[in-house]
Amino acid sequence: MLDADSIAVLGAGKIGSIIIRALSEKLDGVKVIATGRSYETLQNAAKLGAIAIRENRKAVLESDLIIISVKPFHFPQLLKETGFDVWVDKTVVSVMAGVTLSTLQKALEGAEVYRAMPNLNAYVGRSATAIAENGSGYRKNTVDALFKTLGTTYWVPEEYLDVWTGLAGSGPAFIAEIIDALAMGAVASGLNRELAYKAVLDVLEGTALLLRARSNIHPAQLRDEVATPSGTTIRGLTVLESRGVKAALMELVEQASRRSREIGTEVNERVVKELTFMLQQVEKNK
Ligand SMILES: NC(=O)c1ccc[n+]([C@@H]2O[C@H](COP(=O)([O-])OP(=O)(O)OC[C@H]3O[C@@H](n4cnc5c(N)ncnc54)[C@H](OP(=O)(O)O)[C@@H]3O)[C@@H](O)[C@H]2O)c1
């Protein structure tokens, strides 16, 4: 059950607008307020069903559940605009990569904070979203219900979020590359592009469904069932092995996860430094 009267989405960009669209379509009677900097962003958010405004402070004051979906390096500027005195008793979910729960807790004094990492498949209601909490939250069910409007949710320890970003956050891009490569292989072998593309998507969806339906099997078992001796599949698999494709895919996830960790370190150092400075200014002006 999503017990919120008004939800603010601060930063209605790519992921923010997908969230706005899901909330507007799937929740009745919940007011969605969206913010952005440019006219285009606000216009787009309004088209998706949100009340689109420029004032972040007003959006926070009028909502009890707030999603922060600006880029991490824009977070300090966003705080400058909201002020530091608006967060008490608010529930805040950040989808910003790298900004830790501890940084969020420092910045959003008095708020209950969560981090979520959805992916672009939320557009079709199929995001695999990881959510982390710092243990003090009492609106976990509300946050879960919110992200279930985008797909499946998994509650994880915060330290898993970098790997999640490298695997599931970046995942749609990796899978899109693999789809493109397979389709191009079919075109090189004489199939037209349109048919090749449809076939790859069907194979991909079907294989995922099949593996889910046979929940206890290892993917290698399915591979072995398809690879008949001296047949077409084993010939193809030989190419994968000789070119080190499996090792490359494993390294791809490792590298993407490592990059997420690096970004986290850069972002938190910078955000904490800017926050400390801003809080000192607030104290001075009191
Ligand atoms: N894209 C993904 O697949 C994905 C998935 C999971 C998490 N994330 C995370 O989500 C965040 C946003 O990513 P994105 O890809 O959606 O980026 P994006 O398209 O650039 O969206 C960011 C939005 O924030 C707005 N913004 C910036 N400063 C603002 C301010 N002070 N007040 C109000 N709005 C402000 C921008 O407005 P204007 O357009 O008007 O400049 C822009 O629309 C990032 O932290 C990213 O790590 C992204």
Short mmCIF file of C-alpha atoms and ligand atoms in Angstrom, two decimals:
data_model
loop_
_atom_site.label_atom_id
_atom_site.label_comp_id
_atom_site.label_asym_id
_atom_site.label_seq_id
_atom_site.Cartn_x
_atom_site.Cartn_y
_atom_site.Cartn_z
CA MET A 1 0.00 0.00 0.00
CA LEU A 2 1.36 3.39 -0.94
CA ASP A 3 0.31 5.71 1.88
CA ALA A 4 1.38 9.07 0.46
CA ASP A 5 -0.85 11.96 -0.56
CA SER A 6 1.75 13.85 -2.50
CA ILE A 7 5.00 12.65 -4.06
CA ALA A 8 7.72 14.99 -5.34
CA VAL A 9 10.17 13.97 -8.05
CA LEU A 10 13.09 16.41 -7.89
CA GLY A 11 14.79 16.27 -11.30
CA ALA A 12 12.40 15.04 -13.99
CA GLY A 13 15.07 13.79 -16.40
CA LYS A 14 15.34 10.35 -18.01
CA ILE A 15 14.75 8.19 -14.93
CA GLY A 16 12.66 10.87 -13.17
CA SER A 17 10.16 11.02 -16.04
CA ILE A 18 9.82 7.25 -16.16
CA ILE A 19 9.00 7.32 -12.44
CA ILE A 20 6.49 10.16 -12.96
CA ARG A 21 4.81 8.26 -15.77
CA ALA A 22 4.50 5.07 -13.70
CA LEU A 23 3.15 6.96 -10.68
CA SER A 24 0.63 8.93 -12.74
CA GLU A 25 -0.59 5.83 -14.57
CA LYS A 26 -0.67 3.38 -11.69
CA LEU A 27 -1.67 5.39 -8.64
CA ASP A 28 -5.07 6.95 -8.21
CA GLY A 29 -5.51 10.05 -6.09
CA VAL A 30 -1.79 10.69 -5.46
CA LYS A 31 -0.54 14.13 -6.38
CA VAL A 32 2.81 14.01 -8.22
CA ILE A 33 4.90 17.20 -8.22
CA ALA A 34 7.91 17.32 -10.54
CA THR A 35 10.78 19.78 -10.76
CA GLY A 36 13.37 20.56 -13.41
CA ARG A 37 15.48 23.47 -14.61
CA SER A 38 14.51 23.85 -18.24
CA TYR A 39 11.16 24.63 -19.81
CA GLU A 40 11.35 21.43 -21.91
CA THR A 41 11.83 19.22 -18.83
CA LEU A 42 8.90 20.85 -17.04
CA GLN A 43 6.69 20.65 -20.11
CA ASN A 44 7.48 16.96 -20.51
CA ALA A 45 6.75 16.26 -16.82
CA ALA A 46 3.40 18.06 -17.13
CA LYS A 47 2.53 15.95 -20.17
CA LEU A 48 3.20 12.83 -18.11
CA GLY A 49 0.64 13.92 -15.53
CA ALA A 50 2.73 15.76 -12.92
CA ILE A 51 2.30 19.24 -11.52
CA ALA A 52 5.50 20.70 -12.93
CA ILE A 53 7.17 23.54 -11.03
CA ARG A 54 10.62 25.14 -10.83
CA GLU A 55 10.74 25.56 -7.04
CA ASN A 56 12.32 22.57 -5.34
CA ARG A 57 11.60 23.99 -1.88
CA LYS A 58 7.87 24.25 -2.59
CA ALA A 59 7.83 20.71 -4.02
CA VAL A 60 9.41 19.33 -0.82
CA LEU A 61 7.18 21.34 1.51
CA GLU A 62 4.04 20.11 -0.26
CA SER A 63 5.01 16.41 -0.28
CA ASP A 64 5.54 13.69 2.27
CA LEU A 65 7.46 11.36 -0.04
CA ILE A 66 10.32 12.77 -2.10
CA ILE A 67 12.38 11.15 -4.84
CA ILE A 68 15.71 12.78 -5.69
CA SER A 69 16.65 12.03 -9.30
CA VAL A 70 19.14 14.74 -10.23
CA LYS A 71 22.70 13.84 -11.23
CA PRO A 72 24.87 13.36 -8.10
CA PHE A 73 26.96 16.48 -8.77
CA HIS A 74 23.79 18.59 -8.91
CA PHE A 75 22.75 17.50 -5.42
CA PRO A 76 24.46 20.38 -3.51
CA GLN A 77 22.82 22.96 -5.78
CA LEU A 78 19.45 21.25 -5.24
CA LEU A 79 19.98 21.53 -1.47
CA LYS A 80 20.82 25.20 -1.81
CA GLU A 81 17.43 25.65 -3.47
CA THR A 82 15.42 23.58 -0.96
CA GLY A 83 17.21 24.84 2.15
CA PHE A 84 18.14 22.57 5.04
CA ASP A 85 15.06 23.11 7.17
CA VAL A 86 12.46 21.29 5.10
CA TRP A 87 13.31 17.63 5.60
CA VAL A 88 12.06 16.77 9.08
CA ASP A 89 9.61 13.82 8.95
CA LYS A 90 9.88 13.52 5.16
CA THR A 91 10.57 10.18 3.51
CA VAL A 92 13.29 10.62 0.88
CA VAL A 93 14.44 8.12 -1.71
CA SER A 94 17.54 8.95 -3.72
CA VAL A 95 18.16 7.22 -7.04
CA MET A 96 21.44 9.14 -7.45
CA ALA A 97 24.34 6.81 -8.16
CA GLY A 98 27.01 6.84 -5.48
CA VAL A 99 25.56 9.25 -2.90
CA THR A 100 25.61 7.14 0.27
CA LEU A 101 22.95 6.83 2.95
CA SER A 102 25.35 8.45 5.39
CA THR A 103 25.82 11.51 3.12
CA LEU A 104 22.06 11.71 2.57
CA GLN A 105 21.41 11.52 6.29
CA LYS A 106 23.88 14.37 6.91
CA ALA A 107 22.34 16.52 4.18
CA LEU A 108 18.66 15.83 4.81
CA GLU A 109 18.46 16.35 8.55
CA GLY A 110 15.40 14.78 10.12
CA ALA A 111 14.36 12.79 7.05
CA GLU A 112 13.97 9.06 6.73
CA VAL A 113 16.34 8.16 3.86
CA TYR A 114 16.53 5.32 1.34
CA ARG A 115 18.59 4.65 -1.80
CA ALA A 116 17.15 2.89 -4.82
CA MET A 117 18.79 1.78 -8.06
CA PRO A 118 16.18 1.17 -10.77
CA ASN A 119 16.95 0.75 -14.47
CA LEU A 120 15.48 2.03 -17.73
CA ASN A 121 13.37 -1.12 -18.12
CA ALA A 122 11.04 0.66 -15.70
CA TYR A 123 9.64 2.19 -18.88
CA VAL A 124 7.82 -1.11 -19.51
CA GLY A 125 7.26 -1.88 -15.82
CA ARG A 126 10.20 -4.32 -15.76
CA SER A 127 12.87 -2.57 -13.74
CA ALA A 128 14.89 -4.72 -11.37
CA THR A 129 15.25 -2.19 -8.55
CA ALA A 130 17.56 -2.64 -5.57
CA ILE A 131 16.69 -0.63 -2.47
CA ALA A 132 18.83 -0.01 0.61
CA GLU A 133 17.87 1.49 3.95
CA ASN A 134 19.82 2.51 7.02
CA GLY A 135 17.60 0.57 9.37
CA SER A 136 15.74 3.41 11.01
CA GLY A 137 12.92 3.58 8.48
CA TYR A 138 9.29 2.97 9.26
CA ARG A 139 7.94 3.61 5.74
CA LYS A 140 9.67 0.67 4.07
CA ASN A 141 6.34 -0.67 2.77
CA THR A 142 5.53 2.66 1.14
CA VAL A 143 8.94 2.82 -0.54
CA ASP A 144 8.57 -0.78 -1.70
CA ALA A 145 5.09 -0.09 -3.13
CA LEU A 146 6.45 2.99 -4.91
CA PHE A 147 9.18 1.04 -6.73
CA LYS A 148 6.87 -1.90 -7.44
CA THR A 149 5.09 0.47 -9.83
CA LEU A 150 8.33 0.19 -11.90
CA GLY A 151 8.84 -3.58 -11.68
CA THR A 152 10.47 -5.93 -9.18
CA THR A 153 12.12 -4.76 -5.94
CA TYR A 154 14.99 -6.31 -4.00
CA TRP A 155 16.01 -5.03 -0.55
CA VAL A 156 19.79 -5.27 -0.27
CA PRO A 157 22.58 -4.08 2.03
CA GLU A 158 23.92 -0.74 0.80
CA GLU A 159 27.31 -2.26 -0.09
CA TYR A 160 25.64 -4.25 -2.91
CA LEU A 161 24.45 -1.15 -4.73
CA ASP A 162 27.67 -0.65 -6.73
CA VAL A 163 27.53 -4.17 -8.12
CA TRP A 164 23.83 -3.70 -8.75
CA THR A 165 24.58 -0.52 -10.70
CA GLY A 166 27.22 -2.36 -12.77
CA LEU A 167 24.92 -5.31 -13.44
CA ALA A 168 21.30 -4.15 -13.47
CA GLY A 169 21.62 -0.35 -13.75
CA SER A 170 23.93 -0.52 -16.77
CA GLY A 171 22.48 -3.89 -17.81
CA PRO A 172 19.99 -2.65 -20.44
CA ALA A 173 22.90 -1.04 -22.34
CA PHE A 174 24.99 -4.23 -22.22
CA ILE A 175 22.11 -6.41 -23.34
CA ALA A 176 21.28 -3.93 -26.13
CA GLU A 177 24.87 -4.27 -27.44
CA ILE A 178 24.62 -8.07 -27.39
CA ILE A 179 21.27 -7.94 -29.20
CA ASP A 180 22.73 -5.65 -31.84
CA ALA A 181 25.77 -7.91 -32.34
CA LEU A 182 23.65 -11.06 -32.74
CA ALA A 183 21.32 -9.32 -35.19
CA MET A 184 24.31 -8.05 -37.21
CA GLY A 185 25.67 -11.61 -37.34
CA ALA A 186 22.37 -12.75 -38.82
CA VAL A 187 22.44 -9.89 -41.35
CA ALA A 188 26.00 -10.91 -42.30
CA SER A 189 24.63 -14.41 -42.91
CA GLY A 190 21.84 -13.14 -45.18
CA LEU A 191 18.77 -12.40 -43.01
CA ASN A 192 17.20 -8.95 -43.31
CA ARG A 193 17.80 -6.60 -40.39
CA GLU A 194 14.15 -6.28 -39.33
CA LEU A 195 13.56 -10.02 -39.13
CA ALA A 196 16.92 -10.63 -37.46
CA TYR A 197 16.15 -8.04 -34.78
CA LYS A 198 12.70 -9.48 -34.06
CA ALA A 199 14.14 -12.99 -33.86
CA VAL A 200 16.83 -11.93 -31.36
CA LEU A 201 14.28 -10.20 -29.13
CA ASP A 202 12.02 -13.29 -29.23
CA VAL A 203 14.94 -15.58 -28.37
CA LEU A 204 16.00 -13.31 -25.52
CA GLU A 205 12.54 -13.01 -23.98
CA GLY A 206 11.81 -16.72 -24.49
CA THR A 207 15.10 -17.80 -22.92
CA ALA A 208 14.52 -15.59 -19.89
CA LEU A 209 11.00 -17.01 -19.47
CA LEU A 210 12.24 -20.57 -19.90
CA LEU A 211 14.98 -20.13 -17.30
CA ARG A 212 12.50 -18.59 -14.89
CA ALA A 213 9.99 -21.40 -15.48
CA ARG A 214 12.65 -24.03 -14.74
CA SER A 215 13.79 -22.14 -11.70
CA ASN A 216 16.31 -24.62 -10.37
CA ILE A 217 18.36 -25.16 -13.50
CA HIS A 218 21.73 -23.59 -14.13
CA PRO A 219 21.99 -21.72 -17.46
CA ALA A 220 24.76 -24.17 -18.43
CA GLN A 221 22.20 -26.98 -18.34
CA LEU A 222 20.01 -25.22 -20.88
CA ARG A 223 23.12 -24.59 -23.02
CA ASP A 224 24.02 -28.29 -22.93
CA GLU A 225 20.47 -29.29 -23.91
CA VAL A 226 20.68 -27.10 -27.03
CA ALA A 227 24.24 -28.08 -27.99
CA THR A 228 23.86 -31.40 -29.79
CA PRO A 229 27.09 -33.21 -30.66
CA SER A 230 28.80 -31.86 -33.72
CA GLY A 231 25.89 -29.45 -34.31
CA THR A 232 25.46 -25.74 -35.01
CA THR A 233 25.38 -24.59 -31.37
CA ILE A 234 28.65 -26.18 -30.31
CA ARG A 235 30.30 -24.64 -33.40
CA GLY A 236 29.07 -21.22 -32.25
CA LEU A 237 30.05 -21.86 -28.64
CA THR A 238 33.59 -22.70 -29.78
CA VAL A 239 33.84 -19.17 -31.18
CA LEU A 240 32.67 -17.67 -27.87
CA GLU A 241 35.26 -19.70 -25.98
CA SER A 242 38.14 -19.01 -28.38
CA ARG A 243 37.45 -15.25 -28.35
CA GLY A 244 37.12 -15.12 -24.55
CA VAL A 245 33.61 -13.65 -24.72
CA LYS A 246 32.48 -15.10 -21.40
CA ALA A 247 35.56 -13.74 -19.61
CA ALA A 248 34.96 -10.36 -21.29
CA LEU A 249 31.36 -10.26 -20.07
CA MET A 250 32.44 -11.14 -16.55
CA GLU A 251 35.05 -8.38 -16.65
CA LEU A 252 32.48 -5.95 -18.07
CA VAL A 253 30.31 -6.29 -14.96
CA GLU A 254 33.35 -6.10 -12.68
CA GLN A 255 34.62 -2.93 -14.38
CA ALA A 256 31.21 -1.27 -14.40
CA SER A 257 30.82 -2.07 -10.68
CA ARG A 258 34.30 -0.70 -9.97
CA ARG A 259 33.44 2.51 -11.82
CA SER A 260 30.28 2.87 -9.73
CA ARG A 261 32.44 2.56 -6.59
CA GLU A 262 34.89 5.19 -7.94
CA ILE A 263 32.05 7.59 -8.74
CA GLY A 264 30.70 7.03 -5.23
CA THR A 265 34.02 8.03 -3.69
CA GLU A 266 34.37 11.14 -5.92
CA VAL A 267 30.77 12.18 -5.36
CA ASN A 268 30.67 11.75 -1.60
CA GLU A 269 33.94 13.63 -1.07
CA ARG A 270 32.69 16.51 -3.18
CA VAL A 271 29.14 16.52 -1.83
CA VAL A 272 30.29 16.35 1.80
CA LYS A 273 32.81 19.20 1.19
CA GLU A 274 30.18 21.42 -0.43
CA LEU A 275 27.64 20.53 2.24
CA THR A 276 30.04 21.36 5.07
CA PHE A 277 30.72 24.74 3.48
CA MET A 278 27.01 25.43 2.95
CA LEU A 279 26.12 24.44 6.53
CA GLN A 280 28.90 26.74 7.86
CA GLN A 281 27.37 29.60 5.87
CA VAL A 282 23.92 28.82 7.32
CA GLU A 283 25.40 28.88 10.87
CA LYS A 284 27.21 32.20 10.17
CA ASN A 285 24.02 33.84 8.92
CA LYS A 286 21.96 32.80 11.94
N1 LIG B 1 19.32 6.89 -16.49
C1 LIG B 1 19.28 5.74 -15.82
O1 LIG B 1 19.15 4.64 -16.40
C2 LIG B 1 19.40 5.75 -14.32
C3 LIG B 1 19.06 4.57 -13.61
C4 LIG B 1 19.16 4.61 -12.21
C5 LIG B 1 19.60 5.74 -11.56
N2 LIG B 1 19.93 6.84 -12.28
C6 LIG B 1 20.39 8.02 -11.54
O2 LIG B 1 19.38 9.00 -11.66
C7 LIG B 1 19.97 10.31 -11.69
C8 LIG B 1 19.49 11.06 -12.91
O3 LIG B 1 19.92 10.36 -14.05
P1 LIG B 1 19.24 10.65 -15.47
O4 LIG B 1 19.86 9.70 -16.41
O5 LIG B 1 17.77 10.69 -15.32
O6 LIG B 1 19.82 12.13 -15.73
P2 LIG B 1 19.12 13.35 -16.49
O7 LIG B 1 18.31 12.85 -17.61
O8 LIG B 1 20.20 14.33 -16.74
O9 LIG B 1 18.13 13.95 -15.38
C9 LIG B 1 18.51 14.78 -14.35
C10 LIG B 1 17.45 15.88 -14.25
O10 LIG B 1 17.74 16.65 -13.11
C11 LIG B 1 17.31 17.96 -13.40
N3 LIG B 1 17.99 18.90 -12.50
C12 LIG B 1 19.29 19.20 -12.36
N4 LIG B 1 19.49 20.12 -11.40
C13 LIG B 1 18.25 20.42 -10.91
C14 LIG B 1 17.78 21.29 -9.91
N5 LIG B 1 18.61 22.06 -9.20
N6 LIG B 1 16.45 21.32 -9.68
C15 LIG B 1 15.59 20.55 -10.36
N7 LIG B 1 15.97 19.70 -11.34
C16 LIG B 1 17.29 19.63 -11.61
C17 LIG B 1 17.69 18.19 -14.83
O11 LIG B 1 16.83 19.21 -15.32
P3 LIG B 1 16.97 19.87 -16.80
O12 LIG B 1 16.66 18.74 -17.75
O13 LIG B 1 15.91 20.90 -16.81
O14 LIG B 1 18.38 20.34 -16.90
C18 LIG B 1 17.41 16.81 -15.45
O15 LIG B 1 16.13 16.75 -16.01
C19 LIG B 1 21.48 10.12 -11.67
O16 LIG B 1 21.94 10.38 -10.39
C20 LIG B 1 21.67 8.67 -12.06
O17 LIG B 1 22.76 8.13 -11.36
C21 LIG B 1 19.82 6.88 -13.64
#
